[in-house]
mmCIF file with all atom_site columns, C-alpha atoms in Angstrom:
data_model
loop_
_atom_site.group_PDB
_atom_site.id
_atom_site.type_symbol
_atom_site.label_atom_id
_atom_site.label_alt_id
_atom_site.label_comp_id
_atom_site.label_asym_id
_atom_site.label_entity_id
_atom_site.label_seq_id
_atom_site.pdbx_PDB_ins_code
_atom_site.Cartn_x
_atom_site.Cartn_y
_atom_site.Cartn_z
_atom_site.occupancy
_atom_site.B_iso_or_equiv
_atom_site.pdbx_formal_charge
_atom_site.auth_seq_id
_atom_site.auth_comp_id
_atom_site.auth_asym_id
_atom_site.auth_atom_id
_atom_site.pdbx_PDB_model_num
ATOM 1   C CA . MET M 1 1   ? 203.933 159.952 -37.662 1.00 0.00 ? 1   MET M CA 1
ATOM 2   C CA . LYS M 1 2   ? 202.525 156.565 -37.290 1.00 0.00 ? 2   LYS M CA 1
ATOM 3   C CA . LEU M 1 3   ? 204.130 153.272 -36.046 1.00 0.00 ? 3   LEU M CA 1
ATOM 4   C CA . LYS M 1 4   ? 203.710 150.184 -37.882 1.00 0.00 ? 4   LYS M CA 1
ATOM 5   C CA . ILE M 1 5   ? 203.829 147.164 -35.751 1.00 0.00 ? 5   ILE M CA 1
ATOM 6   C CA . GLN M 1 6   ? 203.516 143.706 -37.337 1.00 0.00 ? 6   GLN M CA 1
ATOM 7   C CA . VAL M 1 7   ? 201.457 141.348 -35.191 1.00 0.00 ? 7   VAL M CA 1
ATOM 8   C CA . ARG M 1 8   ? 202.107 137.393 -35.756 1.00 0.00 ? 8   ARG M CA 1
ATOM 9   C CA . PHE M 1 9   ? 199.717 134.463 -34.254 1.00 0.00 ? 9   PHE M CA 1
ATOM 10  C CA . PHE M 1 10  ? 201.023 131.070 -33.779 1.00 0.00 ? 10  PHE M CA 1
ATOM 11  C CA . GLY M 1 11  ? 199.525 127.737 -32.600 1.00 0.00 ? 11  GLY M CA 1
ATOM 12  C CA . SER M 1 12  ? 195.679 127.967 -31.462 1.00 0.00 ? 12  SER M CA 1
ATOM 13  C CA . VAL M 1 13  ? 195.876 131.639 -31.051 1.00 0.00 ? 13  VAL M CA 1
ATOM 14  C CA . LYS M 1 14  ? 196.319 131.919 -34.886 1.00 0.00 ? 14  LYS M CA 1
ATOM 15  C CA . ASP M 1 15  ? 193.110 129.781 -35.301 1.00 0.00 ? 15  ASP M CA 1
ATOM 16  C CA . ASP M 1 16  ? 191.372 131.877 -32.856 1.00 0.00 ? 16  ASP M CA 1
ATOM 17  C CA . ALA M 1 17  ? 192.730 135.192 -34.527 1.00 0.00 ? 17  ALA M CA 1
ATOM 18  C CA . GLY M 1 18  ? 191.622 133.789 -37.831 1.00 0.00 ? 18  GLY M CA 1
ATOM 19  C CA . THR M 1 19  ? 194.710 135.205 -39.420 1.00 0.00 ? 19  THR M CA 1
ATOM 20  C CA . GLU M 1 20  ? 198.394 134.531 -39.349 1.00 0.00 ? 20  GLU M CA 1
ATOM 21  C CA . SER M 1 21  ? 199.361 138.383 -38.977 1.00 0.00 ? 21  SER M CA 1
ATOM 22  C CA . LEU M 1 22  ? 198.123 141.725 -39.224 1.00 0.00 ? 22  LEU M CA 1
ATOM 23  C CA . ILE M 1 23  ? 199.737 145.270 -39.212 1.00 0.00 ? 23  ILE M CA 1
ATOM 24  C CA . LEU M 1 24  ? 198.566 147.625 -36.505 1.00 0.00 ? 24  LEU M CA 1
ATOM 25  C CA . GLU M 1 25  ? 199.285 151.341 -36.945 1.00 0.00 ? 25  GLU M CA 1
ATOM 26  C CA . LEU M 1 26  ? 199.713 153.070 -33.767 1.00 0.00 ? 26  LEU M CA 1
ATOM 27  C CA . PRO M 1 27  ? 200.474 156.858 -32.706 1.00 0.00 ? 27  PRO M CA 1
ATOM 28  C CA . GLU M 1 28  ? 204.347 157.421 -32.075 1.00 0.00 ? 28  GLU M CA 1
ATOM 29  C CA . GLY M 1 29  ? 205.211 157.128 -28.366 1.00 0.00 ? 29  GLY M CA 1
ATOM 30  C CA . SER M 1 30  ? 202.856 153.973 -27.906 1.00 0.00 ? 30  SER M CA 1
ATOM 31  C CA . ARG M 1 31  ? 203.818 151.335 -25.452 1.00 0.00 ? 31  ARG M CA 1
ATOM 32  C CA . ILE M 1 32  ? 203.463 147.327 -25.449 1.00 0.00 ? 32  ILE M CA 1
ATOM 33  C CA . SER M 1 33  ? 200.576 147.831 -23.161 1.00 0.00 ? 33  SER M CA 1
ATOM 34  C CA . ASP M 1 34  ? 198.753 149.980 -25.703 1.00 0.00 ? 34  ASP M CA 1
ATOM 35  C CA . LEU M 1 35  ? 199.252 147.620 -28.461 1.00 0.00 ? 35  LEU M CA 1
ATOM 36  C CA . LYS M 1 36  ? 197.760 144.913 -26.050 1.00 0.00 ? 36  LYS M CA 1
ATOM 37  C CA . GLU M 1 37  ? 194.585 147.251 -25.587 1.00 0.00 ? 37  GLU M CA 1
ATOM 38  C CA . VAL M 1 38  ? 194.191 147.651 -29.424 1.00 0.00 ? 38  VAL M CA 1
ATOM 39  C CA . LEU M 1 39  ? 194.484 143.861 -29.797 1.00 0.00 ? 39  LEU M CA 1
ATOM 40  C CA . MET M 1 40  ? 191.977 143.008 -27.059 1.00 0.00 ? 40  MET M CA 1
ATOM 41  C CA . LYS M 1 41  ? 189.384 145.203 -29.083 1.00 0.00 ? 41  LYS M CA 1
ATOM 42  C CA . GLU M 1 42  ? 190.313 143.806 -32.384 1.00 0.00 ? 42  GLU M CA 1
ATOM 43  C CA . LYS M 1 43  ? 190.791 140.435 -31.636 1.00 0.00 ? 43  LYS M CA 1
ATOM 44  C CA . PRO M 1 44  ? 188.870 139.522 -28.281 1.00 0.00 ? 44  PRO M CA 1
ATOM 45  C CA . SER M 1 45  ? 188.482 136.072 -29.489 1.00 0.00 ? 45  SER M CA 1
ATOM 46  C CA . ILE M 1 46  ? 192.122 135.003 -28.779 1.00 0.00 ? 46  ILE M CA 1
ATOM 47  C CA . TRP M 1 47  ? 191.427 135.745 -25.046 1.00 0.00 ? 47  TRP M CA 1
ATOM 48  C CA . ALA M 1 48  ? 188.420 133.724 -24.918 1.00 0.00 ? 48  ALA M CA 1
ATOM 49  C CA . GLY M 1 49  ? 188.521 130.551 -22.628 1.00 0.00 ? 49  GLY M CA 1
ATOM 50  C CA . ARG M 1 50  ? 192.421 130.832 -22.402 1.00 0.00 ? 50  ARG M CA 1
ATOM 51  C CA . ARG M 1 51  ? 194.206 130.526 -19.323 1.00 0.00 ? 51  ARG M CA 1
ATOM 52  C CA . GLN M 1 52  ? 197.513 132.054 -20.319 1.00 0.00 ? 52  GLN M CA 1
ATOM 53  C CA . ILE M 1 53  ? 198.804 133.914 -23.606 1.00 0.00 ? 53  ILE M CA 1
ATOM 54  C CA . PHE M 1 54  ? 202.314 134.849 -24.313 1.00 0.00 ? 54  PHE M CA 1
ATOM 55  C CA . PHE M 1 55  ? 203.821 137.936 -26.188 1.00 0.00 ? 55  PHE M CA 1
ATOM 56  C CA . ALA M 1 56  ? 207.126 138.396 -27.627 1.00 0.00 ? 56  ALA M CA 1
ATOM 57  C CA . LEU M 1 57  ? 208.594 141.555 -29.130 1.00 0.00 ? 57  LEU M CA 1
ATOM 58  C CA . ASN M 1 58  ? 211.268 140.950 -31.713 1.00 0.00 ? 58  ASN M CA 1
ATOM 59  C CA . GLN M 1 59  ? 211.747 137.367 -30.984 1.00 0.00 ? 59  GLN M CA 1
ATOM 60  C CA . ASN M 1 60  ? 212.066 138.155 -27.186 1.00 0.00 ? 60  ASN M CA 1
ATOM 61  C CA . TYR M 1 61  ? 209.712 136.962 -24.508 1.00 0.00 ? 61  TYR M CA 1
ATOM 62  C CA . ILE M 1 62  ? 208.265 140.448 -23.044 1.00 0.00 ? 62  ILE M CA 1
ATOM 63  C CA . THR M 1 63  ? 208.856 141.104 -19.304 1.00 0.00 ? 63  THR M CA 1
ATOM 64  C CA . GLY M 1 64  ? 207.571 144.580 -18.539 1.00 0.00 ? 64  GLY M CA 1
ATOM 65  C CA . ASP M 1 65  ? 206.198 147.490 -20.594 1.00 0.00 ? 65  ASP M CA 1
ATOM 66  C CA . ARG M 1 66  ? 208.339 149.719 -22.911 1.00 0.00 ? 66  ARG M CA 1
ATOM 67  C CA . GLU M 1 67  ? 207.905 151.914 -25.978 1.00 0.00 ? 67  GLU M CA 1
ATOM 68  C CA . LEU M 1 68  ? 207.356 150.500 -29.147 1.00 0.00 ? 68  LEU M CA 1
ATOM 69  C CA . LYS M 1 69  ? 209.406 151.405 -32.598 1.00 0.00 ? 69  LYS M CA 1
ATOM 70  C CA . ASP M 1 70  ? 208.480 151.502 -35.957 1.00 0.00 ? 70  ASP M CA 1
ATOM 71  C CA . ASN M 1 71  ? 208.509 148.148 -37.689 1.00 0.00 ? 71  ASN M CA 1
ATOM 72  C CA . ASP M 1 72  ? 208.617 146.107 -34.242 1.00 0.00 ? 72  ASP M CA 1
ATOM 73  C CA . GLU M 1 73  ? 207.313 142.660 -34.431 1.00 0.00 ? 73  GLU M CA 1
ATOM 74  C CA . MET M 1 74  ? 204.992 141.238 -31.752 1.00 0.00 ? 74  MET M CA 1
ATOM 75  C CA . ALA M 1 75  ? 204.233 137.535 -31.483 1.00 0.00 ? 75  ALA M CA 1
ATOM 76  C CA . VAL M 1 76  ? 201.003 136.280 -29.691 1.00 0.00 ? 76  VAL M CA 1
ATOM 77  C CA . PHE M 1 77  ? 200.794 132.593 -28.857 1.00 0.00 ? 77  PHE M CA 1
ATOM 78  C CA . PRO M 1 78  ? 199.671 129.969 -26.377 1.00 0.00 ? 78  PRO M CA 1
ATOM 79  C CA . MET M 1 79  ? 201.879 127.974 -23.998 1.00 0.00 ? 79  MET M CA 1
ATOM 80  C CA . VAL M 1 80  ? 204.455 126.257 -25.881 1.00 0.00 ? 80  VAL M CA 1
ATOM 81  C CA . SER M 1 81  ? 204.022 122.456 -26.354 1.00 0.00 ? 81  SER M CA 1
ATOM 82  C CA . GLY M 1 82  ? 207.202 121.354 -28.550 1.00 0.00 ? 82  GLY M CA 1
ATOM 83  C CA . GLY M 1 83  ? 209.134 118.269 -28.033 1.00 0.00 ? 83  GLY M CA 1
ATOM 84  C CA . MET C 2 1   ? 226.973 123.058 -32.762 1.00 0.00 ? 1   MET C CA 1
ATOM 85  C CA . ILE C 2 2   ? 224.077 122.725 -35.135 1.00 0.00 ? 2   ILE C CA 1
ATOM 86  C CA . ILE C 2 3   ? 220.473 123.853 -34.497 1.00 0.00 ? 3   ILE C CA 1
ATOM 87  C CA . ARG C 2 4   ? 217.833 122.710 -37.201 1.00 0.00 ? 4   ARG C CA 1
ATOM 88  C CA . ILE C 2 5   ? 214.132 123.193 -37.506 1.00 0.00 ? 5   ILE C CA 1
ATOM 89  C CA . GLN C 2 6   ? 213.145 121.116 -40.409 1.00 0.00 ? 6   GLN C CA 1
ATOM 90  C CA . LYS C 2 7   ? 210.233 119.543 -42.203 1.00 0.00 ? 7   LYS C CA 1
ATOM 91  C CA . GLU C 2 8   ? 212.329 116.570 -43.201 1.00 0.00 ? 8   GLU C CA 1
ATOM 92  C CA . ALA C 2 9   ? 212.722 113.336 -41.249 1.00 0.00 ? 9   ALA C CA 1
ATOM 93  C CA . ILE C 2 10  ? 215.551 113.289 -38.373 1.00 0.00 ? 10  ILE C CA 1
ATOM 94  C CA . ASP C 2 11  ? 218.553 111.019 -39.280 1.00 0.00 ? 11  ASP C CA 1
ATOM 95  C CA . ALA C 2 12  ? 219.635 110.019 -35.836 1.00 0.00 ? 12  ALA C CA 1
ATOM 96  C CA . THR C 2 13  ? 222.686 108.420 -36.964 1.00 0.00 ? 13  THR C CA 1
ATOM 97  C CA . GLU C 2 14  ? 223.917 111.505 -38.837 1.00 0.00 ? 14  GLU C CA 1
ATOM 98  C CA . VAL C 2 15  ? 222.891 113.655 -35.861 1.00 0.00 ? 15  VAL C CA 1
ATOM 99  C CA . ILE C 2 16  ? 225.147 111.408 -33.301 1.00 0.00 ? 16  ILE C CA 1
ATOM 100 C CA . ARG C 2 17  ? 227.947 111.375 -36.082 1.00 0.00 ? 17  ARG C CA 1
ATOM 101 C CA . SER C 2 18  ? 227.834 115.059 -35.955 1.00 0.00 ? 18  SER C CA 1
ATOM 102 C CA . VAL C 2 19  ? 228.709 115.681 -32.382 1.00 0.00 ? 19  VAL C CA 1
ATOM 103 C CA . ARG C 2 20  ? 231.416 112.808 -32.119 1.00 0.00 ? 20  ARG C CA 1
ATOM 104 C CA . THR C 2 21  ? 234.998 114.088 -31.623 1.00 0.00 ? 21  THR C CA 1
ATOM 105 C CA . PRO C 2 22  ? 238.096 112.272 -30.200 1.00 0.00 ? 22  PRO C CA 1
ATOM 106 C CA . GLU C 2 23  ? 238.106 114.597 -27.327 1.00 0.00 ? 23  GLU C CA 1
ATOM 107 C CA . ALA C 2 24  ? 234.784 113.391 -26.058 1.00 0.00 ? 24  ALA C CA 1
ATOM 108 C CA . GLY C 2 25  ? 234.323 110.227 -23.938 1.00 0.00 ? 25  GLY C CA 1
ATOM 109 C CA . ALA C 2 26  ? 230.651 110.461 -23.790 1.00 0.00 ? 26  ALA C CA 1
ATOM 110 C CA . VAL C 2 27  ? 227.865 110.989 -26.393 1.00 0.00 ? 27  VAL C CA 1
ATOM 111 C CA . VAL C 2 28  ? 224.190 111.428 -24.898 1.00 0.00 ? 28  VAL C CA 1
ATOM 112 C CA . THR C 2 29  ? 221.106 111.645 -27.135 1.00 0.00 ? 29  THR C CA 1
ATOM 113 C CA . PHE C 2 30  ? 217.718 112.184 -26.380 1.00 0.00 ? 30  PHE C CA 1
ATOM 114 C CA . GLN C 2 31  ? 215.085 111.209 -29.243 1.00 0.00 ? 31  GLN C CA 1
ATOM 115 C CA . GLY C 2 32  ? 211.420 112.487 -28.662 1.00 0.00 ? 32  GLY C CA 1
ATOM 116 C CA . THR C 2 33  ? 209.041 110.222 -30.602 1.00 0.00 ? 33  THR C CA 1
ATOM 117 C CA . VAL C 2 34  ? 205.350 110.446 -31.265 1.00 0.00 ? 34  VAL C CA 1
ATOM 118 C CA . ARG C 2 35  ? 203.519 108.102 -29.309 1.00 0.00 ? 35  ARG C CA 1
ATOM 119 C CA . ARG C 2 36  ? 200.157 106.387 -29.771 1.00 0.00 ? 36  ARG C CA 1
ATOM 120 C CA . PHE C 2 37  ? 198.145 107.728 -27.029 1.00 0.00 ? 37  PHE C CA 1
ATOM 121 C CA . SER C 2 38  ? 197.693 111.303 -25.712 1.00 0.00 ? 38  SER C CA 1
ATOM 122 C CA . GLY C 2 39  ? 195.686 110.730 -22.460 1.00 0.00 ? 39  GLY C CA 1
ATOM 123 C CA . ASP C 2 40  ? 192.792 108.742 -23.981 1.00 0.00 ? 40  ASP C CA 1
ATOM 124 C CA . THR C 2 41  ? 193.099 109.915 -27.511 1.00 0.00 ? 41  THR C CA 1
ATOM 125 C CA . GLU C 2 42  ? 194.478 107.528 -30.000 1.00 0.00 ? 42  GLU C CA 1
ATOM 126 C CA . VAL C 2 43  ? 196.945 109.710 -32.179 1.00 0.00 ? 43  VAL C CA 1
ATOM 127 C CA . SER C 2 44  ? 197.613 109.157 -35.874 1.00 0.00 ? 44  SER C CA 1
ATOM 128 C CA . ARG C 2 45  ? 200.041 111.909 -36.134 1.00 0.00 ? 45  ARG C CA 1
ATOM 129 C CA . LEU C 2 46  ? 201.267 115.104 -34.692 1.00 0.00 ? 46  LEU C CA 1
ATOM 130 C CA . TYR C 2 47  ? 201.460 118.440 -36.429 1.00 0.00 ? 47  TYR C CA 1
ATOM 131 C CA . TYR C 2 48  ? 204.152 120.896 -35.189 1.00 0.00 ? 48  TYR C CA 1
ATOM 132 C CA . GLU C 2 49  ? 204.192 124.490 -36.048 1.00 0.00 ? 49  GLU C CA 1
ATOM 133 C CA . SER C 2 50  ? 207.008 127.010 -34.994 1.00 0.00 ? 50  SER C CA 1
ATOM 134 C CA . TYR C 2 51  ? 207.949 130.544 -34.696 1.00 0.00 ? 51  TYR C CA 1
ATOM 135 C CA . LYS C 2 52  ? 211.104 129.652 -36.713 1.00 0.00 ? 52  LYS C CA 1
ATOM 136 C CA . GLU C 2 53  ? 213.355 132.754 -35.854 1.00 0.00 ? 53  GLU C CA 1
ATOM 137 C CA . MET C 2 54  ? 212.424 132.950 -32.423 1.00 0.00 ? 54  MET C CA 1
ATOM 138 C CA . ALA C 2 55  ? 212.684 129.136 -31.825 1.00 0.00 ? 55  ALA C CA 1
ATOM 139 C CA . GLU C 2 56  ? 216.075 128.917 -33.572 1.00 0.00 ? 56  GLU C CA 1
ATOM 140 C CA . LYS C 2 57  ? 217.286 131.776 -31.277 1.00 0.00 ? 57  LYS C CA 1
ATOM 141 C CA . SER C 2 58  ? 215.879 130.176 -28.101 1.00 0.00 ? 58  SER C CA 1
ATOM 142 C CA . MET C 2 59  ? 217.545 126.828 -28.977 1.00 0.00 ? 59  MET C CA 1
ATOM 143 C CA . LYS C 2 60  ? 220.690 128.558 -29.437 1.00 0.00 ? 60  LYS C CA 1
ATOM 144 C CA . GLY C 2 61  ? 220.458 130.378 -26.296 1.00 0.00 ? 61  GLY C CA 1
ATOM 145 C CA . ILE C 2 62  ? 219.654 127.337 -24.099 1.00 0.00 ? 62  ILE C CA 1
ATOM 146 C CA . ALA C 2 63  ? 222.350 124.928 -25.963 1.00 0.00 ? 63  ALA C CA 1
ATOM 147 C CA . ASP C 2 64  ? 225.090 127.782 -25.358 1.00 0.00 ? 64  ASP C CA 1
ATOM 148 C CA . GLU C 2 65  ? 224.093 127.839 -21.667 1.00 0.00 ? 65  GLU C CA 1
ATOM 149 C CA . ALA C 2 66  ? 224.687 124.237 -21.593 1.00 0.00 ? 66  ALA C CA 1
ATOM 150 C CA . VAL C 2 67  ? 227.885 124.705 -23.052 1.00 0.00 ? 67  VAL C CA 1
ATOM 151 C CA . SER C 2 68  ? 228.909 127.036 -20.208 1.00 0.00 ? 68  SER C CA 1
ATOM 152 C CA . ARG C 2 69  ? 227.293 125.382 -17.295 1.00 0.00 ? 69  ARG C CA 1
ATOM 153 C CA . PHE C 2 70  ? 228.337 121.695 -18.260 1.00 0.00 ? 70  PHE C CA 1
ATOM 154 C CA . GLY C 2 71  ? 231.519 122.293 -20.330 1.00 0.00 ? 71  GLY C CA 1
ATOM 155 C CA . ILE C 2 72  ? 230.088 120.125 -23.197 1.00 0.00 ? 72  ILE C CA 1
ATOM 156 C CA . ILE C 2 73  ? 232.006 119.961 -26.304 1.00 0.00 ? 73  ILE C CA 1
ATOM 157 C CA . ASP C 2 74  ? 229.497 120.014 -29.158 1.00 0.00 ? 74  ASP C CA 1
ATOM 158 C CA . TYR C 2 75  ? 225.771 119.682 -29.689 1.00 0.00 ? 75  TYR C CA 1
ATOM 159 C CA . THR C 2 76  ? 223.205 119.021 -32.224 1.00 0.00 ? 76  THR C CA 1
ATOM 160 C CA . ILE C 2 77  ? 219.554 119.970 -31.952 1.00 0.00 ? 77  ILE C CA 1
ATOM 161 C CA . GLU C 2 78  ? 216.826 119.114 -34.474 1.00 0.00 ? 78  GLU C CA 1
ATOM 162 C CA . HIS C 2 79  ? 213.004 119.817 -34.365 1.00 0.00 ? 79  HIS C CA 1
ATOM 163 C CA . ARG C 2 80  ? 210.646 118.814 -36.691 1.00 0.00 ? 80  ARG C CA 1
ATOM 164 C CA . THR C 2 81  ? 207.633 120.896 -37.941 1.00 0.00 ? 81  THR C CA 1
ATOM 165 C CA . GLY C 2 82  ? 204.660 119.866 -39.915 1.00 0.00 ? 82  GLY C CA 1
ATOM 166 C CA . ASP C 2 83  ? 203.130 116.292 -39.716 1.00 0.00 ? 83  ASP C CA 1
ATOM 167 C CA . VAL C 2 84  ? 205.156 113.837 -37.928 1.00 0.00 ? 84  VAL C CA 1
ATOM 168 C CA . ASN C 2 85  ? 203.785 110.312 -38.039 1.00 0.00 ? 85  ASN C CA 1
ATOM 169 C CA . LEU C 2 86  ? 203.557 107.642 -35.237 1.00 0.00 ? 86  LEU C CA 1
ATOM 170 C CA . GLY C 2 87  ? 206.673 106.439 -34.116 1.00 0.00 ? 87  GLY C CA 1
ATOM 171 C CA . GLU C 2 88  ? 208.909 108.940 -35.857 1.00 0.00 ? 88  GLU C CA 1
ATOM 172 C CA . ASP C 2 89  ? 211.266 111.351 -34.033 1.00 0.00 ? 89  ASP C CA 1
ATOM 173 C CA . SER C 2 90  ? 209.943 114.795 -33.533 1.00 0.00 ? 90  SER C CA 1
ATOM 174 C CA . VAL C 2 91  ? 212.921 116.179 -31.707 1.00 0.00 ? 91  VAL C CA 1
ATOM 175 C CA . ILE C 2 92  ? 216.345 115.191 -31.194 1.00 0.00 ? 92  ILE C CA 1
ATOM 176 C CA . VAL C 2 93  ? 219.239 116.468 -28.769 1.00 0.00 ? 93  VAL C CA 1
ATOM 177 C CA . SER C 2 94  ? 222.523 114.929 -28.929 1.00 0.00 ? 94  SER C CA 1
ATOM 178 C CA . VAL C 2 95  ? 225.819 116.079 -26.919 1.00 0.00 ? 95  VAL C CA 1
ATOM 179 C CA . SER C 2 96  ? 229.292 115.244 -26.380 1.00 0.00 ? 96  SER C CA 1
ATOM 180 C CA . ALA C 2 97  ? 231.315 115.693 -23.477 1.00 0.00 ? 97  ALA C CA 1
ATOM 181 C CA . ALA C 2 98  ? 234.577 114.484 -21.902 1.00 0.00 ? 98  ALA C CA 1
ATOM 182 C CA . HIS C 2 99  ? 232.741 112.411 -19.208 1.00 0.00 ? 99  HIS C CA 1
ATOM 183 C CA . ARG C 2 100 ? 229.169 110.877 -19.046 1.00 0.00 ? 100 ARG C CA 1
ATOM 184 C CA . GLU C 2 101 ? 228.003 112.896 -16.290 1.00 0.00 ? 101 GLU C CA 1
ATOM 185 C CA . GLU C 2 102 ? 228.071 116.361 -17.870 1.00 0.00 ? 102 GLU C CA 1
ATOM 186 C CA . ALA C 2 103 ? 226.666 114.845 -21.169 1.00 0.00 ? 103 ALA C CA 1
ATOM 187 C CA . PHE C 2 104 ? 223.744 113.366 -19.445 1.00 0.00 ? 104 PHE C CA 1
ATOM 188 C CA . SER C 2 105 ? 222.994 116.607 -17.337 1.00 0.00 ? 105 SER C CA 1
ATOM 189 C CA . ALA C 2 106 ? 223.359 118.836 -20.403 1.00 0.00 ? 106 ALA C CA 1
ATOM 190 C CA . CYS C 2 107 ? 221.157 116.780 -22.553 1.00 0.00 ? 107 CYS C CA 1
ATOM 191 C CA . LYS C 2 108 ? 218.328 116.891 -19.985 1.00 0.00 ? 108 LYS C CA 1
ATOM 192 C CA . PHE C 2 109 ? 218.966 120.493 -19.314 1.00 0.00 ? 109 PHE C CA 1
ATOM 193 C CA . ILE C 2 110 ? 218.432 121.369 -23.021 1.00 0.00 ? 110 ILE C CA 1
ATOM 194 C CA . ILE C 2 111 ? 215.449 119.077 -23.735 1.00 0.00 ? 111 ILE C CA 1
ATOM 195 C CA . ASP C 2 112 ? 213.674 120.389 -20.416 1.00 0.00 ? 112 ASP C CA 1
ATOM 196 C CA . ARG C 2 113 ? 214.250 123.872 -21.302 1.00 0.00 ? 113 ARG C CA 1
ATOM 197 C CA . ILE C 2 114 ? 213.123 123.567 -24.964 1.00 0.00 ? 114 ILE C CA 1
ATOM 198 C CA . LYS C 2 115 ? 209.900 122.021 -23.883 1.00 0.00 ? 115 LYS C CA 1
ATOM 199 C CA . THR C 2 116 ? 209.009 125.130 -21.558 1.00 0.00 ? 116 THR C CA 1
ATOM 200 C CA . GLU C 2 117 ? 210.555 127.810 -23.400 1.00 0.00 ? 117 GLU C CA 1
ATOM 201 C CA . THR C 2 118 ? 210.938 127.325 -27.188 1.00 0.00 ? 118 THR C CA 1
ATOM 202 C CA . PRO C 2 119 ? 208.021 128.664 -29.320 1.00 0.00 ? 119 PRO C CA 1
ATOM 203 C CA . ILE C 2 120 ? 206.787 125.491 -30.990 1.00 0.00 ? 120 ILE C CA 1
ATOM 204 C CA . TRP C 2 121 ? 203.216 124.032 -30.645 1.00 0.00 ? 121 TRP C CA 1
ATOM 205 C CA . LYS C 2 122 ? 201.753 120.774 -31.494 1.00 0.00 ? 122 LYS C CA 1
ATOM 206 C CA . LYS C 2 123 ? 198.272 119.363 -32.311 1.00 0.00 ? 123 LYS C CA 1
ATOM 207 C CA . ASP C 2 124 ? 197.287 115.751 -32.133 1.00 0.00 ? 124 ASP C CA 1
ATOM 208 C CA . ILE C 2 125 ? 195.367 114.420 -35.186 1.00 0.00 ? 125 ILE C CA 1
ATOM 209 C CA . ASP C 2 126 ? 193.460 111.447 -33.835 1.00 0.00 ? 126 ASP C CA 1
ATOM 210 C CA . VAL C 2 127 ? 192.591 108.190 -35.722 1.00 0.00 ? 127 VAL C CA 1
ATOM 211 C CA . THR C 2 128 ? 189.287 109.618 -36.644 1.00 0.00 ? 128 THR C CA 1
ATOM 212 C CA . GLY C 2 129 ? 191.163 113.028 -38.278 1.00 0.00 ? 129 GLY C CA 1
ATOM 213 C CA . LYS C 2 130 ? 190.088 115.140 -35.365 1.00 0.00 ? 130 LYS C CA 1
ATOM 214 C CA . GLU C 2 131 ? 192.606 118.083 -34.618 1.00 0.00 ? 131 GLU C CA 1
ATOM 215 C CA . THR C 2 132 ? 193.451 119.163 -31.383 1.00 0.00 ? 132 THR C CA 1
ATOM 216 C CA . TRP C 2 133 ? 196.038 121.906 -30.179 1.00 0.00 ? 133 TRP C CA 1
ATOM 217 C CA . ARG C 2 134 ? 197.782 120.698 -27.025 1.00 0.00 ? 134 ARG C CA 1
ATOM 218 C CA . ASP C 2 135 ? 198.122 123.750 -25.081 1.00 0.00 ? 135 ASP C CA 1
#
C-alpha cells in the first residue's frame, strides 16, 4: 500500500514550484525526510537561491522527523511576511 | 474572541466595538496599514496570500496564549488577503482588558507573534506594476 501525501506550496515557493499543490505517492513507512528528498528531486527550483524554507505537516510547523500517514498534508513555504 | 482572514476591507470601528465590555477599563488596537515605500520601492498596493487553515489556527493559538499570559478579556484579529491598497488596513488586533498595561502588552505580543509565525505572505506591487514577494 502506498501513502498519498498532498503537498501544498505558498508564496514565492508556489511561483517557483509552478503549481499550487501536487500529490506524491510514497511507500508505507516513509518519513518526513523521505518526502523532502523526493521533493528535492521533483522540484529543485524551490530551493534555488533561497536562504530558508519552511515545512508544516497537517498545519503544524515540523520539528524533527517522523513517519507519514496516508492523506497527510505537507505545506512548503518561505519565511512568513504577514502584517 | 474573533479571528478572521478575509478579502473584505477591515471595519476598525466594528472590530473595536466587538471587544468592548463593561468589565474592561482599556481597549488597545493595532492597525497595520499599507505604506507608500518599501525600502526604495514606491508601492501602489500589496497582495497577501495565506495558508488559511493553518493561519487561523496559528492566530488562535497566539491569542489564547495572550489571554492566559496577560488575562485580557476579549480580542478580535482580522487579516486581509488579496489586494490591499495604499493606506488601507492589512491587519487589525484589538484587545480589551481590565487595565491598560495588560492591554498594551497583549496587543504587542499578538501582532509581534503573528508577524513571525502566522503563515501569511505579501508581495509589493510597485507603481510600474512590478511584483516582488517580500520574503
